[in-house]
PDB file of C-alpha atoms in Angstrom:
ATOM      1  CA  UNK A   1      35.506  18.564 -22.413  1.00 38.00           C
ATOM      2  CA  UNK A   2      38.183  19.830 -24.817  1.00 37.00           C
ATOM      3  CA  UNK A   3      38.434  19.097 -28.498  1.00 38.00           C
ATOM      4  CA  UNK A   4      41.453  20.005 -30.585  1.00 37.00           C
ATOM      5  CA  UNK A   5      41.050  19.689 -34.330  1.00 36.00           C
ATOM      6  CA  UNK A   6      43.615  20.082 -37.086  1.00 32.00           C
ATOM      7  CA  UNK A   7      42.145  22.429 -39.689  1.00 31.00           C
ATOM      8  CA  UNK A   8      41.676  20.882 -43.110  1.00 32.00           C
ATOM      9  CA  UNK A   9      42.134  22.532 -46.486  1.00 32.00           C
ATOM     10  CA  UNK A  10      39.882  21.802 -49.436  1.00 32.00           C
ATOM     11  CA  UNK A  11      40.413  20.750 -53.022  1.00 32.00           C
ATOM     12  CA  UNK A  12      37.625  21.628 -55.434  1.00 30.00           C
ATOM     13  CA  UNK A  13      35.964  19.226 -57.850  1.00 29.00           C
ATOM     14  CA  UNK A  14      32.528  19.248 -59.380  1.00 28.00           C
ATOM     15  CA  UNK A  15      29.473  17.042 -59.847  1.00 33.00           C
ATOM     16  CA  UNK A  16      26.696  18.210 -62.126  1.00 33.00           C
ATOM     17  CA  UNK A  17      27.038  22.023 -62.443  1.00 32.00           C
ATOM     18  CA  UNK A  18      23.284  22.370 -62.933  1.00 44.00           C
ATOM     19  CA  UNK A  19      22.492  20.487 -59.760  1.00 50.00           C
ATOM     20  CA  UNK A  20      25.342  20.793 -57.269  1.00 52.00           C
ATOM     21  CA  UNK A  21      29.061  21.136 -56.645  1.00 48.00           C
ATOM     22  CA  UNK A  22      31.299  19.259 -54.254  1.00 53.00           C
ATOM     23  CA  UNK A  23      34.561  19.778 -52.422  1.00 53.00           C
ATOM     24  CA  UNK A  24      36.521  16.910 -50.945  1.00 53.00           C
ATOM     25  CA  UNK A  25      39.652  16.397 -48.895  1.00 50.00           C
ATOM     26  CA  UNK A  26      41.087  13.528 -46.880  1.00 45.00           C
ATOM     27  CA  UNK A  27      43.929  13.987 -44.383  1.00 42.00           C
ATOM     28  CA  UNK A  28      45.873  11.061 -42.924  1.00 42.00           C
ATOM     29  CA  UNK A  29      46.604  10.876 -39.172  1.00 40.00           C
ATOM     30  CA  UNK A  30      44.599  13.525 -37.409  1.00 46.00           C
ATOM     31  CA  UNK A  31      44.341  13.766 -33.626  1.00 46.00           C
ATOM     32  CA  UNK A  32      41.573  14.659 -31.198  1.00 46.00           C
ATOM     33  CA  UNK A  33      42.201  15.166 -27.473  1.00 46.00           C
ATOM     34  CA  UNK A  34      39.214  14.155 -25.345  1.00 46.00           C
ATOM     35  CA  UNK A  35      39.364  14.259 -21.541  1.00 47.00           C
ATOM     36  CA  UNK A  36      43.149  13.887 -21.630  1.00 48.00           C
ATOM     37  CA  UNK A  37      42.839  10.732 -23.764  1.00 55.00           C
ATOM     38  CA  UNK A  38      44.410  10.913 -27.204  1.00 58.00           C
ATOM     39  CA  UNK A  39      42.400   9.338 -30.005  1.00 53.00           C
ATOM     40  CA  UNK A  40      44.200   8.827 -33.297  1.00 56.00           C
ATOM     41  CA  UNK A  41      42.227   8.720 -36.538  1.00 54.00           C
ATOM     42  CA  UNK A  42      43.801   7.217 -39.614  1.00 59.00           C
ATOM     43  CA  UNK A  43      41.448   9.237 -41.802  1.00 66.00           C
ATOM     44  CA  UNK A  44      39.476  12.447 -41.586  1.00 77.00           C
ATOM     45  CA  UNK A  45      37.353  13.187 -44.647  1.00 84.00           C
ATOM     46  CA  UNK A  46      35.443  16.354 -45.377  1.00 89.00           C
ATOM     47  CA  UNK A  47      32.939  16.778 -48.183  1.00 93.00           C
ATOM     48  CA  UNK A  48      30.845  19.769 -49.201  1.00 95.00           C
ATOM     49  CA  UNK A  49      27.850  19.625 -51.535  1.00 96.00           C
ATOM     50  CA  UNK A  50      25.843  22.600 -52.725  1.00 96.00           C
ATOM     51  CA  UNK A  51      22.372  21.426 -53.703  1.00 96.00           C
ATOM     52  CA  UNK A  52      20.746  24.012 -55.958  1.00 96.00           C
ATOM     53  CA  UNK A  53      18.085  21.925 -57.672  1.00 96.00           C
ATOM     54  CA  UNK A  54      16.175  20.091 -54.936  1.00 98.00           C
ATOM     55  CA  UNK A  55      13.657  22.825 -54.160  1.00 98.00           C
ATOM     56  CA  UNK A  56      12.117  25.838 -55.845  1.00 96.00           C
ATOM     57  CA  UNK A  57      12.064  27.569 -52.453  1.00 97.00           C
ATOM     58  CA  UNK A  58      15.561  27.071 -51.068  1.00 98.00           C
ATOM     59  CA  UNK A  59      19.086  25.753 -51.652  1.00 98.00           C
ATOM     60  CA  UNK A  60      20.859  23.326 -49.314  1.00 98.00           C
ATOM     61  CA  UNK A  61      24.558  23.544 -48.425  1.00 97.00           C
ATOM     62  CA  UNK A  62      25.808  20.225 -47.061  1.00 97.00           C
ATOM     63  CA  UNK A  63      28.943  19.853 -44.909  1.00 96.00           C
ATOM     64  CA  UNK A  64      29.979  16.307 -44.048  1.00 94.00           C
ATOM     65  CA  UNK A  65      32.871  15.034 -41.870  1.00 91.00           C
ATOM     66  CA  UNK A  66      33.843  11.389 -41.274  1.00 88.00           C
ATOM     67  CA  UNK A  67      36.338  10.404 -38.568  1.00 83.00           C
ATOM     68  CA  UNK A  68      37.798   6.889 -38.926  1.00 76.00           C
ATOM     69  CA  UNK A  69      39.319   5.410 -35.753  1.00 69.00           C
ATOM     70  CA  UNK A  70      42.438   3.386 -36.483  1.00 62.00           C
ATOM     71  CA  UNK A  71      42.424   1.563 -33.128  1.00 62.00           C
ATOM     72  CA  UNK A  72      38.792   0.568 -32.711  1.00 56.00           C
ATOM     73  CA  UNK A  73      38.001   0.208 -36.430  1.00 57.00           C
ATOM     74  CA  UNK A  74      34.849   2.283 -36.407  1.00 64.00           C
ATOM     75  CA  UNK A  75      34.039   5.775 -37.512  1.00 73.00           C
ATOM     76  CA  UNK A  76      31.736   8.593 -36.567  1.00 85.00           C
ATOM     77  CA  UNK A  77      30.178  11.184 -38.835  1.00 92.00           C
ATOM     78  CA  UNK A  78      28.784  14.671 -38.587  1.00 93.00           C
ATOM     79  CA  UNK A  79      26.564  16.206 -41.251  1.00 96.00           C
ATOM     80  CA  UNK A  80      25.393  19.812 -41.191  1.00 97.00           C
ATOM     81  CA  UNK A  81      22.886  21.421 -43.534  1.00 98.00           C
ATOM     82  CA  UNK A  82      22.393  25.112 -44.201  1.00 98.00           C
ATOM     83  CA  UNK A  83      19.072  26.014 -45.825  1.00 98.00           C
ATOM     84  CA  UNK A  84      19.306  29.199 -47.892  1.00 98.00           C
ATOM     85  CA  UNK A  85      16.436  31.169 -49.434  1.00 97.00           C
ATOM     86  CA  UNK A  86      16.677  31.139 -53.231  1.00 96.00           C
ATOM     87  CA  UNK A  87      15.462  34.696 -53.706  1.00 94.00           C
ATOM     88  CA  UNK A  88      17.184  36.544 -50.848  1.00 95.00           C
ATOM     89  CA  UNK A  89      20.161  34.187 -50.253  1.00 95.00           C
ATOM     90  CA  UNK A  90      19.354  34.560 -46.542  1.00 96.00           C
ATOM     91  CA  UNK A  91      20.079  31.549 -44.318  1.00 97.00           C
ATOM     92  CA  UNK A  92      16.696  30.263 -43.219  1.00 97.00           C
ATOM     93  CA  UNK A  93      17.804  27.486 -40.884  1.00 98.00           C
ATOM     94  CA  UNK A  94      20.523  24.944 -40.124  1.00 98.00           C
ATOM     95  CA  UNK A  95      20.339  21.243 -39.237  1.00 98.00           C
ATOM     96  CA  UNK A  96      22.899  18.913 -37.673  1.00 96.00           C
ATOM     97  CA  UNK A  97      23.084  15.105 -37.422  1.00 95.00           C
ATOM     98  CA  UNK A  98      25.696  12.762 -35.933  1.00 93.00           C
ATOM     99  CA  UNK A  99      25.863   9.051 -36.751  1.00 89.00           C
ATOM    100  CA  UNK A 100      28.057   6.015 -36.133  1.00 77.00           C
ATOM    101  CA  UNK A 101      26.407   3.913 -38.816  1.00 87.00           C
ATOM    102  CA  UNK A 102      26.771   5.479 -42.215  1.00 92.00           C
ATOM    103  CA  UNK A 103      27.907   3.117 -44.939  1.00 89.00           C
ATOM    104  CA  UNK A 104      31.077   4.149 -46.727  1.00 87.00           C
ATOM    105  CA  UNK A 105      29.261   5.649 -49.708  1.00 90.00           C
ATOM    106  CA  UNK A 106      26.883   7.868 -47.681  1.00 94.00           C
ATOM    107  CA  UNK A 107      27.372  11.556 -48.572  1.00 94.00           C
ATOM    108  CA  UNK A 108      30.264  10.538 -50.809  1.00 91.00           C
ATOM    109  CA  UNK A 109      28.427  11.385 -54.021  1.00 93.00           C
ATOM    110  CA  UNK A 110      26.437  14.628 -54.233  1.00 95.00           C
ATOM    111  CA  UNK A 111      24.153  13.034 -56.807  1.00 95.00           C
ATOM    112  CA  UNK A 112      22.651  10.620 -54.259  1.00 96.00           C
ATOM    113  CA  UNK A 113      19.640  12.858 -53.628  1.00 97.00           C
ATOM    114  CA  UNK A 114      15.999  12.927 -54.653  1.00 98.00           C
ATOM    115  CA  UNK A 115      13.366  15.634 -55.013  1.00 98.00           C
ATOM    116  CA  UNK A 116       9.633  15.181 -55.411  1.00 97.00           C
ATOM    117  CA  UNK A 117       9.418  18.964 -55.754  1.00 97.00           C
ATOM    118  CA  UNK A 118      11.645  19.459 -58.799  1.00 97.00           C
ATOM    119  CA  UNK A 119      11.782  15.884 -60.119  1.00 97.00           C
ATOM    120  CA  UNK A 120      15.513  15.261 -59.647  1.00 97.00           C
ATOM    121  CA  UNK A 121      16.154  11.482 -59.655  1.00 97.00           C
ATOM    122  CA  UNK A 122      12.401  10.899 -59.376  1.00 96.00           C
ATOM    123  CA  UNK A 123      12.631   7.745 -61.520  1.00 94.00           C
ATOM    124  CA  UNK A 124      15.633   6.229 -59.742  1.00 92.00           C
ATOM    125  CA  UNK A 125      15.402   2.585 -58.720  1.00 93.00           C
ATOM    126  CA  UNK A 126      14.893   2.250 -54.970  1.00 93.00           C
ATOM    127  CA  UNK A 127      16.661  -0.588 -53.156  1.00 89.00           C
ATOM    128  CA  UNK A 128      16.384  -1.444 -49.448  1.00 90.00           C
ATOM    129  CA  UNK A 129      14.387   1.705 -48.672  1.00 94.00           C
ATOM    130  CA  UNK A 130      17.359   3.878 -49.655  1.00 96.00           C
ATOM    131  CA  UNK A 131      15.938   6.921 -51.467  1.00 97.00           C
ATOM    132  CA  UNK A 132      19.110   9.012 -51.234  1.00 97.00           C
ATOM    133  CA  UNK A 133      21.115  10.903 -48.626  1.00 97.00           C
ATOM    134  CA  UNK A 134      18.761  13.907 -48.802  1.00 98.00           C
ATOM    135  CA  UNK A 135      15.164  13.990 -50.019  1.00 98.00           C
ATOM    136  CA  UNK A 136      12.894  16.989 -50.555  1.00 98.00           C
ATOM    137  CA  UNK A 137       9.125  16.428 -50.547  1.00 98.00           C
ATOM    138  CA  UNK A 138       5.911  17.830 -49.083  1.00 98.00           C
ATOM    139  CA  UNK A 139       5.210  15.241 -46.391  1.00 97.00           C
ATOM    140  CA  UNK A 140       2.522  17.003 -44.343  1.00 97.00           C
ATOM    141  CA  UNK A 141       0.508  18.249 -47.328  1.00 96.00           C
ATOM    142  CA  UNK A 142       0.817  22.005 -46.674  1.00 96.00           C
ATOM    143  CA  UNK A 143       2.415  22.849 -50.049  1.00 96.00           C
ATOM    144  CA  UNK A 144       5.782  23.597 -48.427  1.00 97.00           C
ATOM    145  CA  UNK A 145       8.944  21.609 -49.147  1.00 98.00           C
ATOM    146  CA  UNK A 146      10.197  19.465 -46.256  1.00 98.00           C
ATOM    147  CA  UNK A 147      13.673  17.961 -45.865  1.00 98.00           C
ATOM    148  CA  UNK A 148      14.531  14.328 -45.114  1.00 98.00           C
ATOM    149  CA  UNK A 149      18.104  13.330 -44.179  1.00 98.00           C
ATOM    150  CA  UNK A 150      19.613   9.880 -43.663  1.00 97.00           C
ATOM    151  CA  UNK A 151      20.478   9.288 -39.996  1.00 96.00           C
ATOM    152  CA  UNK A 152      21.489   5.617 -40.119  1.00 94.00           C
ATOM    153  CA  UNK A 153      22.209   3.139 -42.905  1.00 93.00           C
ATOM    154  CA  UNK A 154      19.902   0.721 -41.105  1.00 88.00           C
ATOM    155  CA  UNK A 155      19.564  -3.051 -41.159  1.00 82.00           C
ATOM    156  CA  UNK A 156      17.741  -5.651 -43.247  1.00 80.00           C
ATOM    157  CA  UNK A 157      14.802  -3.373 -44.017  1.00 85.00           C
ATOM    158  CA  UNK A 158      16.948  -0.461 -45.095  1.00 90.00           C
ATOM    159  CA  UNK A 159      17.746   3.142 -44.361  1.00 95.00           C
ATOM    160  CA  UNK A 160      16.525   5.265 -41.427  1.00 96.00           C
ATOM    161  CA  UNK A 161      15.776   8.970 -41.877  1.00 97.00           C
ATOM    162  CA  UNK A 162      15.270  12.212 -39.962  1.00 98.00           C
ATOM    163  CA  UNK A 163      12.169  14.103 -41.090  1.00 98.00           C
ATOM    164  CA  UNK A 164      12.251  17.915 -40.878  1.00 98.00           C
ATOM    165  CA  UNK A 165       8.961  19.678 -41.585  1.00 98.00           C
ATOM    166  CA  UNK A 166       8.902  23.291 -42.726  1.00 98.00           C
ATOM    167  CA  UNK A 167       6.629  25.718 -40.870  1.00 96.00           C
ATOM    168  CA  UNK A 168       5.069  28.980 -42.073  1.00 95.00           C
ATOM    169  CA  UNK A 169       8.156  30.900 -40.899  1.00 96.00           C
ATOM    170  CA  UNK A 170      10.431  28.771 -43.120  1.00 96.00           C
ATOM    171  CA  UNK A 171      11.954  26.972 -40.141  1.00 97.00           C
ATOM    172  CA  UNK A 172      12.538  23.204 -40.133  1.00 98.00           C
ATOM    173  CA  UNK A 173      11.580  21.127 -37.091  1.00 97.00           C
ATOM    174  CA  UNK A 174      12.383  17.465 -36.519  1.00 98.00           C
ATOM    175  CA  UNK A 175       9.128  15.497 -36.452  1.00 97.00           C
ATOM    176  CA  UNK A 176       9.496  12.848 -33.762  1.00 97.00           C
ATOM    177  CA  UNK A 177       6.681  10.595 -34.937  1.00 97.00           C
ATOM    178  CA  UNK A 178       7.950  10.311 -38.504  1.00 98.00           C
ATOM    179  CA  UNK A 179      11.565   9.954 -37.352  1.00 97.00           C
ATOM    180  CA  UNK A 180      11.043   7.508 -34.472  1.00 96.00           C
ATOM    181  CA  UNK A 181       7.876   5.625 -35.481  1.00 96.00           C
ATOM    182  CA  UNK A 182       7.630   5.715 -39.257  1.00 97.00           C
ATOM    183  CA  UNK A 183      11.447   5.545 -39.595  1.00 96.00           C
ATOM    184  CA  UNK A 184      11.592   4.689 -43.307  1.00 97.00           C
ATOM    185  CA  UNK A 185      10.880   7.044 -46.161  1.00 98.00           C
ATOM    186  CA  UNK A 186       7.368   6.348 -47.495  1.00 97.00           C
ATOM    187  CA  UNK A 187       6.944   4.482 -50.747  1.00 96.00           C
ATOM    188  CA  UNK A 188       3.508   6.061 -51.182  1.00 97.00           C
ATOM    189  CA  UNK A 189       2.559   9.692 -50.445  1.00 97.00           C
ATOM    190  CA  UNK A 190      -1.187  10.261 -50.715  1.00 97.00           C
ATOM    191  CA  UNK A 191      -2.171  13.912 -50.404  1.00 95.00           C
ATOM    192  CA  UNK A 192      -5.901  13.237 -50.744  1.00 95.00           C
ATOM    193  CA  UNK A 193      -6.009  10.794 -47.825  1.00 95.00           C
ATOM    194  CA  UNK A 194      -3.137  12.493 -45.970  1.00 97.00           C
ATOM    195  CA  UNK A 195      -1.302   9.203 -45.630  1.00 98.00           C
ATOM    196  CA  UNK A 196       2.277   7.977 -45.891  1.00 98.00           C
ATOM    197  CA  UNK A 197       2.840   4.269 -46.547  1.00 97.00           C
ATOM    198  CA  UNK A 198       6.049   2.384 -45.770  1.00 96.00           C
ATOM    199  CA  UNK A 199       7.102  -1.201 -46.477  1.00 94.00           C
ATOM    200  CA  UNK A 200       9.657  -3.196 -44.496  1.00 90.00           C
ATOM    201  CA  UNK A 201      10.704  -6.828 -44.181  1.00 84.00           C
ATOM    202  CA  UNK A 202       8.623  -8.856 -41.728  1.00 81.00           C
ATOM    203  CA  UNK A 203      10.148 -12.251 -41.007  1.00 72.00           C
ATOM    204  CA  UNK A 204      11.560 -14.576 -43.636  1.00 72.00           C
ATOM    205  CA  UNK A 205       8.763 -14.266 -46.186  1.00 79.00           C
ATOM    206  CA  UNK A 206       6.611 -11.273 -45.365  1.00 83.00           C
ATOM    207  CA  UNK A 207       6.592  -7.550 -45.925  1.00 88.00           C
ATOM    208  CA  UNK A 208       5.043  -5.210 -43.395  1.00 91.00           C
ATOM    209  CA  UNK A 209       2.844  -2.427 -44.753  1.00 94.00           C
ATOM    210  CA  UNK A 210       2.380   0.517 -42.396  1.00 96.00           C
ATOM    211  CA  UNK A 211      -0.073   3.308 -43.188  1.00 97.00           C
ATOM    212  CA  UNK A 212       0.482   6.559 -41.264  1.00 98.00           C
ATOM    213  CA  UNK A 213      -2.164   9.262 -41.364  1.00 97.00           C
ATOM    214  CA  UNK A 214      -2.029  12.963 -40.483  1.00 97.00           C
ATOM    215  CA  UNK A 215      -4.863  14.558 -38.522  1.00 95.00           C
ATOM    216  CA  UNK A 216      -5.062  18.020 -40.151  1.00 89.00           C
ATOM    217  CA  UNK A 217      -6.967  19.564 -37.238  1.00 90.00           C
ATOM    218  CA  UNK A 218      -4.373  18.887 -34.543  1.00 90.00           C
ATOM    219  CA  UNK A 219      -1.436  18.310 -36.877  1.00 91.00           C
ATOM    220  CA  UNK A 220      -0.528  14.944 -35.367  1.00 95.00           C
ATOM    221  CA  UNK A 221       0.264  11.574 -36.934  1.00 96.00           C
ATOM    222  CA  UNK A 222      -0.934   8.092 -36.022  1.00 96.00           C
ATOM    223  CA  UNK A 223      -0.632   4.631 -37.522  1.00 96.00           C
ATOM    224  CA  UNK A 224      -3.888   4.009 -39.346  1.00 95.00           C
ATOM    225  CA  UNK A 225      -3.242   0.374 -40.275  1.00 95.00           C
ATOM    226  CA  UNK A 226      -0.622  -2.367 -40.360  1.00 93.00           C
ATOM    227  CA  UNK A 227      -0.667  -5.656 -42.221  1.00 92.00           C
ATOM    228  CA  UNK A 228       1.738  -8.395 -43.290  1.00 89.00           C
ATOM    229  CA  UNK A 229       1.877  -9.186 -46.991  1.00 89.00           C
ATOM    230  CA  UNK A 230       3.084 -12.547 -48.300  1.00 79.00           C
ATOM    231  CA  UNK A 231       3.505 -14.526 -45.084  1.00 67.00           C
ATOM    232  CA  UNK A 232       5.078 -17.975 -45.190  1.00 65.00           C
ATOM    233  CA  UNK A 233       2.641 -20.864 -45.634  1.00 61.00           C
TER     234      UNK A 233
END
């Protein structure tokens, strides 16, 4: 499989200088050759965000590319994260996600992030389970910052996320249970009970409450309880 990309140049702008910076560029009519078939994109957008305020342990460099297909009227996106140690500036790890269902505004604004570690946007209003494009929080209660990244803009119940848990070697591993079973970012994080609680639409009138609990001995998650709140009568 061969891929031929036209190299893009970048124009520099800025978001909040205390929190991040961003670079953007959009080029019209780019071409990719795939298995001898030519695919024409009417838009190729690249965005870079440098998140300096989400964690006291590390910085996150975000590189985002969106390809818009002029013929089939859909697009595909690639997002890559570089995690850099604050003290040594050494690259600790890198993460990569591809998606065909990111709404137009996803990764368009570097300010659409949230951190439970440093308090950035901690009081933002949450709609449709969308907590931001990137979230930093301690999700497995080991006092290390973990990284959560949007992987799909989702449906009626909201946004889907990838959950990357940090280990003792400062590496980030995708947790399959949280990503595939919990899916949504938790509305409640209870360190004492080691639980994460999510809420999602359940039918026309109800809301499903799912409580996920971590077993600290084996380090595995399970659904502790599930109930429907506010069913139709």
